[in-house]
């Protein structure tokens, strides 16, 4: 267990999106589709951020994470290279997705939401579902993980807002068509992506009473139910995403409140972004790697 | 402010004959006041507020003790420290021996000397306080405990700076392995006691740093983290192993630890977890935090240093804290230090019922926290962006006594009033850690989700023990330690 959290592979998926394969034997062994980790880049002043486990390999004792550069931590993380270590990774956290043969499972994802969807689509496929993946992006350059998701999809629908690839449509359009179809209606819908997309996916399936889940990615600190920072309102009740979720009945989630809470620290983040000195940060991280690798 | 100066004449005279005083004379020795950081100054720093006795003060204070035969203080101490004995050693200036006496029953005196509610424990029974009809005039047992512990630590640190951790022997005298889950006070005690019996001990902690609530809950200005780190370092020197970033039940189950990884016994000390909310409208607005989150951001994630820390603190100028315990005081006083201009503490009962340590309440008042007692939040008010803009409260009065013997607060009809604020911190207690129920169904729990244990701290599963807040619900450091002691003894017995 000594050699933990070493980055063994790093792939740049797009301008701002990276995939890393990281040594994490215990997590690789225990993790199930739908679960996530929390990572931080040092033991002192770093923040803790949740990331979904996008895949795992028990043999090589590794997990995959896919992330988009958004804030301070992901920006620095993207600068780490193969052979570097991530100071802290804890997991697997959260409840696994309820995987069973629903019949026709439709996976609706947008933006970086394709990453957490990967292991779920895979597990749904392996459980015998007919899997339809609807993948949306603003434009062609922002499409990620298309090929990876295609592997598990019986039917694959690509949409872009500007029509630069696939259909010129929002993901909710093909979703609505499926819901209305007589012989191809979903038995279950899973939606992962920007809060607005999840909200409208839920509104699309609501009239049809199709079981719909959304996987939520809130602000988190501990991931064990201790802080309540991850709480969301679901069906009028307080739920903790880290221990009760991350998946909830999308028809019951208060997406508006969740979106507002996600932006709690926006002003401050912009400020940090401005100040941060990447080179110094990386040099510092490398210098402490010896301490954190055992 | 310092009594030692005020009464210097009396004191100098007494000091010359301290060893030959009668009880009556001893009772005339002035109470030694704790030197403090200035209230105005400390509002803007996180350094420790209470600075600790000087050696001279300690000797004088120790001489106030009457060395009672039936020592009611010992009975009132949850772990029955031999209080007159250690105080006697102080009068003889044998500080290391004084610490040894305390450590027979309390391995973390520097911590307990700072955070124990002495006024409801040892000092509540003190004969001096009783005779002088003022609990504030009881012998300052906690302050003396802190004095000798600090003295001892500084000496050890000077000595130990030369010890190379790589040379610490990690080999064990027995072949038995014990897993200790969590790294709060209960776990620290178990790790030390079990390791000393020769077993291999690994501490598994969910966070990236060790110490439990001592680290992420109780703020620096009340308990310097250096002290917690020193205690952890002592465990390392004993050969205890640590694995951080490990969530019991998730990273590994109880079964896997015992069957696959070969642990012969497990101690579960994972604390209280789950913060309670009030279930009032507006509680999920932007700017509403549990005290756990607020304090963790500020302490563990170093949010008090916004220049450097990556974890943001919510930008608020007027903050309302709900609750009246230690956690509420810590949150309020942290808010002061983080630059809030108005900090309100809203509590349902009156000052007299407040469960926080008297000292913390006093310090909070000195630092400018505004106490709104006998009122409670009815709803949190927000703007279109769902950001907090105010809190509507109801006034209360005290009615009949309830089961706990405290007078029940009753809302006064139509007494609503509103405070303009931009953040709310909820500090109304914790419920049991939800992960246990989810991941470890083989453990029997009570209806509140706390782990059920036998007299010796053993759970419903053989060789699995538990103690501290996960058993008692949110309690105190000393009670957690006491349970750790019992559990360690039982583990050592079971592994014989
Ligand atoms: C803000 C605050 C102020 C307080 N002030 C005082 C005071 O002045 N005096 C006093 O006596 N008491 C005080 N208390 C109470 C006191 O801190 C607790 O009673 C005591 O720390 C409990 O000790 P413990 O060992 O049971 O657990 P904790 O100290 O709670 O430690 C539990 C540890 O277990 C870890 N953990 C949780 N789940 C898992 C898991 N699944 N796997 C691995 N690790 C896990 C946690 O991260 C934590 O580190 C205060 C509490 C708080 C929150
Ligand atoms: S009760 Fe007070 S005076 Fe008596 S032994 Fe204890 S501390 Fe000393
Ligand atoms: S992240 Fe702290 S309770 Fe969920």
Short mmCIF file of C-alpha atoms in Angstrom, two decimals, chain A residues 54-275:
data_model
loop_
_atom_site.label_atom_id
_atom_site.label_comp_id
_atom_site.label_asym_id
_atom_site.label_seq_id
_atom_site.Cartn_x
_atom_site.Cartn_y
_atom_site.Cartn_z
CA UNK A 54 -14.63 7.00 -14.55
CA UNK A 55 -13.23 3.48 -14.60
CA UNK A 56 -10.98 1.08 -12.75
CA UNK A 57 -8.68 -1.86 -13.36
CA UNK A 58 -8.31 -4.29 -10.49
CA UNK A 59 -5.32 -6.05 -12.08
CA UNK A 60 -3.21 -2.97 -12.48
CA UNK A 61 -4.75 -1.51 -9.27
CA UNK A 62 -5.63 1.77 -10.92
CA UNK A 63 -8.61 4.07 -11.25
CA UNK A 64 -9.37 6.59 -13.99
CA UNK A 65 -10.42 10.15 -13.35
CA UNK A 66 -11.53 12.57 -16.01
CA UNK A 67 -11.67 16.25 -15.24
CA UNK A 68 -12.15 19.59 -16.85
CA UNK A 69 -10.08 22.56 -15.82
CA UNK A 70 -12.52 24.67 -13.85
CA UNK A 71 -11.02 25.97 -10.61
CA UNK A 72 -7.73 26.18 -8.85
CA UNK A 73 -7.30 22.48 -8.11
CA UNK A 74 -8.12 21.15 -11.56
CA UNK A 75 -5.83 23.75 -13.08
CA UNK A 76 -2.89 22.53 -11.03
CA UNK A 77 -3.88 18.89 -11.40
CA UNK A 78 -3.73 19.27 -15.18
CA UNK A 79 -0.09 20.29 -14.87
CA UNK A 80 0.94 17.09 -13.13
CA UNK A 81 2.59 14.49 -15.32
CA UNK A 82 2.97 10.73 -15.41
CA UNK A 83 5.11 9.66 -12.45
CA UNK A 84 3.86 12.48 -10.26
CA UNK A 85 1.72 11.77 -7.21
CA UNK A 86 -1.61 13.17 -6.10
CA UNK A 87 -1.24 13.89 -2.40
CA UNK A 88 -4.63 12.68 -1.22
CA UNK A 89 -7.31 10.51 -2.77
CA UNK A 90 -10.11 9.12 -0.65
CA UNK A 91 -12.88 6.79 -1.75
CA UNK A 92 -14.82 5.14 -3.10
CA UNK A 93 -17.56 7.42 -1.77
CA UNK A 94 -21.29 7.61 -2.33
CA UNK A 95 -23.87 4.95 -3.11
CA UNK A 96 -23.29 2.89 -6.23
CA UNK A 97 -25.79 3.20 -9.07
CA UNK A 98 -28.62 0.71 -8.80
CA UNK A 99 -27.66 -1.50 -11.71
CA UNK A 100 -30.21 -3.99 -12.98
CA UNK A 101 -31.96 -4.86 -16.19
CA UNK A 102 -34.47 -2.06 -16.56
CA UNK A 103 -35.09 -2.87 -20.22
CA UNK A 104 -34.34 0.28 -22.18
CA UNK A 105 -31.92 2.54 -20.31
CA UNK A 106 -31.28 6.00 -21.68
CA UNK A 107 -28.14 7.86 -20.60
CA UNK A 108 -28.39 11.60 -21.13
CA UNK A 109 -25.14 13.44 -20.68
CA UNK A 110 -23.69 16.81 -21.49
CA UNK A 111 -20.30 18.45 -21.21
CA UNK A 112 -17.99 16.61 -18.84
CA UNK A 113 -21.01 14.55 -17.68
CA UNK A 114 -19.91 11.88 -20.15
CA UNK A 115 -17.10 10.94 -17.75
CA UNK A 116 -19.22 9.87 -14.80
CA UNK A 117 -21.65 8.32 -17.27
CA UNK A 118 -19.03 5.95 -18.70
CA UNK A 119 -18.92 3.34 -15.92
CA UNK A 120 -22.70 3.57 -15.52
CA UNK A 121 -23.37 2.99 -19.23
CA UNK A 122 -20.94 0.11 -19.12
CA UNK A 123 -22.60 -1.47 -16.09
CA UNK A 124 -26.08 -0.97 -17.52
CA UNK A 125 -24.95 -2.62 -20.75
CA UNK A 126 -23.41 -5.53 -18.87
CA UNK A 127 -26.64 -5.98 -16.90
CA UNK A 128 -28.45 -6.67 -20.18
CA UNK A 129 -30.13 -3.33 -20.83
CA UNK A 130 -30.65 -1.87 -24.22
CA UNK A 131 -28.55 1.27 -23.78
CA UNK A 132 -29.18 4.53 -25.60
CA UNK A 133 -26.67 7.31 -25.04
CA UNK A 134 -27.59 10.91 -25.80
CA UNK A 135 -24.48 13.06 -25.72
CA UNK A 136 -24.69 16.82 -25.98
CA UNK A 137 -22.16 19.60 -26.36
CA UNK A 138 -22.23 23.25 -27.30
CA UNK A 139 -20.16 22.65 -30.41
CA UNK A 140 -18.03 20.04 -32.15
CA UNK A 141 -14.76 20.91 -30.37
CA UNK A 142 -16.37 20.42 -26.97
CA UNK A 143 -17.53 16.86 -27.55
CA UNK A 144 -15.74 14.48 -25.23
CA UNK A 145 -15.62 10.71 -24.77
CA UNK A 146 -17.76 10.03 -27.81
CA UNK A 147 -15.89 6.88 -28.80
CA UNK A 148 -15.71 5.58 -25.26
CA UNK A 149 -19.46 6.01 -24.77
CA UNK A 150 -20.25 4.54 -28.18
CA UNK A 151 -18.72 1.22 -27.04
CA UNK A 152 -21.59 0.65 -24.62
CA UNK A 153 -24.41 2.19 -26.64
CA UNK A 154 -26.87 0.20 -28.71
CA UNK A 155 -28.07 3.52 -29.98
CA UNK A 156 -26.02 6.69 -29.94
CA UNK A 157 -27.39 10.18 -30.45
CA UNK A 158 -25.04 13.12 -30.73
CA UNK A 159 -26.34 16.68 -30.43
CA UNK A 160 -24.67 20.05 -30.61
CA UNK A 161 -26.24 23.42 -29.90
CA UNK A 162 -24.81 24.90 -33.10
CA UNK A 163 -25.18 21.85 -35.33
CA UNK A 164 -21.41 21.55 -35.93
CA UNK A 165 -21.69 17.80 -35.27
CA UNK A 166 -24.60 15.39 -34.99
CA UNK A 167 -28.03 16.89 -34.65
CA UNK A 168 -28.52 20.57 -34.06
CA UNK A 169 -30.55 20.17 -30.91
CA UNK A 170 -30.55 20.19 -27.13
CA UNK A 171 -30.38 16.73 -25.54
CA UNK A 172 -33.97 17.09 -24.42
CA UNK A 173 -35.26 16.95 -28.00
CA UNK A 174 -34.21 13.36 -28.82
CA UNK A 175 -35.12 12.47 -25.24
CA UNK A 176 -38.65 13.76 -25.76
CA UNK A 177 -38.95 11.80 -29.03
CA UNK A 178 -37.90 8.62 -27.25
CA UNK A 179 -40.40 9.23 -24.47
CA UNK A 180 -43.16 9.68 -27.01
CA UNK A 181 -42.23 6.70 -29.17
CA UNK A 182 -44.49 3.70 -28.99
CA UNK A 183 -41.88 0.95 -29.17
CA UNK A 184 -38.65 2.58 -28.02
CA UNK A 185 -39.68 4.45 -24.87
CA UNK A 186 -37.14 4.49 -22.02
CA UNK A 187 -37.76 2.38 -18.93
CA UNK A 188 -35.16 4.35 -17.06
CA UNK A 189 -33.28 7.58 -17.68
CA UNK A 190 -29.98 8.58 -16.12
CA UNK A 191 -28.87 12.18 -16.54
CA UNK A 192 -25.49 13.67 -15.72
CA UNK A 193 -24.25 17.08 -16.71
CA UNK A 194 -24.79 20.76 -16.06
CA UNK A 195 -27.60 21.40 -13.54
CA UNK A 196 -29.79 23.08 -16.16
CA UNK A 197 -29.51 20.13 -18.52
CA UNK A 198 -30.40 17.71 -15.74
CA UNK A 199 -33.33 19.88 -14.68
CA UNK A 200 -34.78 19.99 -18.22
CA UNK A 201 -34.14 16.29 -18.78
CA UNK A 202 -36.18 15.66 -15.65
CA UNK A 203 -38.93 17.98 -16.86
CA UNK A 204 -38.97 16.13 -20.19
CA UNK A 205 -39.56 12.71 -18.65
CA UNK A 206 -41.86 13.88 -15.85
CA UNK A 207 -45.15 13.80 -17.82
CA UNK A 208 -44.34 10.28 -18.96
CA UNK A 209 -43.64 9.10 -15.40
CA UNK A 210 -40.38 7.51 -16.50
CA UNK A 211 -38.02 6.74 -13.61
CA UNK A 212 -35.27 9.35 -13.94
CA UNK A 213 -32.07 9.68 -11.94
CA UNK A 214 -29.67 12.59 -11.80
CA UNK A 215 -26.14 12.28 -10.47
CA UNK A 216 -25.29 15.44 -8.55
CA UNK A 217 -21.90 17.03 -8.17
CA UNK A 218 -22.13 19.50 -5.30
CA UNK A 219 -19.48 21.23 -3.23
CA UNK A 220 -17.98 18.74 -0.78
CA UNK A 221 -15.47 18.71 2.01
CA UNK A 222 -15.31 15.45 3.94
CA UNK A 223 -17.50 13.12 1.90
CA UNK A 224 -18.57 11.17 4.98
CA UNK A 225 -21.70 13.05 6.06
CA UNK A 226 -19.93 15.24 8.60
CA UNK A 227 -20.14 18.76 7.14
CA UNK A 228 -23.48 19.02 5.35
CA UNK A 229 -21.94 21.24 2.68
CA UNK A 230 -23.16 18.86 -0.01
CA UNK A 231 -26.79 18.98 1.07
CA UNK A 232 -29.58 19.30 -1.48
CA UNK A 233 -33.33 19.45 -1.20
CA UNK A 234 -34.94 16.29 -2.55
CA UNK A 235 -38.69 15.95 -2.27
CA UNK A 236 -38.70 18.72 0.34
CA UNK A 237 -36.19 16.88 2.50
CA UNK A 238 -32.54 17.58 3.22
CA UNK A 239 -30.26 14.95 1.64
CA UNK A 240 -26.48 14.69 1.73
CA UNK A 241 -25.07 13.99 -1.72
CA UNK A 242 -21.93 12.30 -0.36
CA UNK A 243 -23.69 9.63 1.67
CA UNK A 244 -27.28 9.53 0.39
CA UNK A 245 -26.33 10.11 -3.26
CA UNK A 246 -24.83 11.09 -5.60
CA UNK A 247 -27.86 9.81 -7.54
CA UNK A 248 -31.37 10.94 -6.70
CA UNK A 249 -34.82 10.81 -8.22
CA UNK A 250 -34.46 13.67 -10.67
CA UNK A 251 -38.16 14.50 -10.44
CA UNK A 252 -37.72 15.38 -6.76
CA UNK A 253 -34.45 17.35 -6.83
CA UNK A 254 -34.60 21.13 -6.30
CA UNK A 255 -32.17 21.97 -9.11
CA UNK A 256 -32.61 25.72 -8.74
CA UNK A 257 -31.43 25.70 -5.15
CA UNK A 258 -28.61 23.31 -6.01
CA UNK A 259 -27.37 25.59 -8.79
CA UNK A 260 -27.40 28.60 -6.50
CA UNK A 261 -25.53 26.73 -3.80
CA UNK A 262 -22.94 25.56 -6.30
CA UNK A 263 -22.12 29.19 -6.97
CA UNK A 264 -21.72 30.12 -3.27
CA UNK A 265 -18.06 30.96 -3.65
CA UNK A 266 -17.92 32.18 -7.23
CA UNK A 267 -16.62 35.67 -6.47
CA UNK A 268 -13.82 34.29 -4.39
CA UNK A 269 -12.80 31.64 -6.93
CA UNK A 270 -12.33 34.20 -9.63
CA UNK A 271 -10.08 36.12 -7.33
CA UNK A 272 -7.93 33.07 -6.56
CA UNK A 273 -7.71 32.23 -10.21
CA UNK A 274 -6.26 35.60 -10.78
CA UNK A 275 -3.62 35.33 -8.11
#
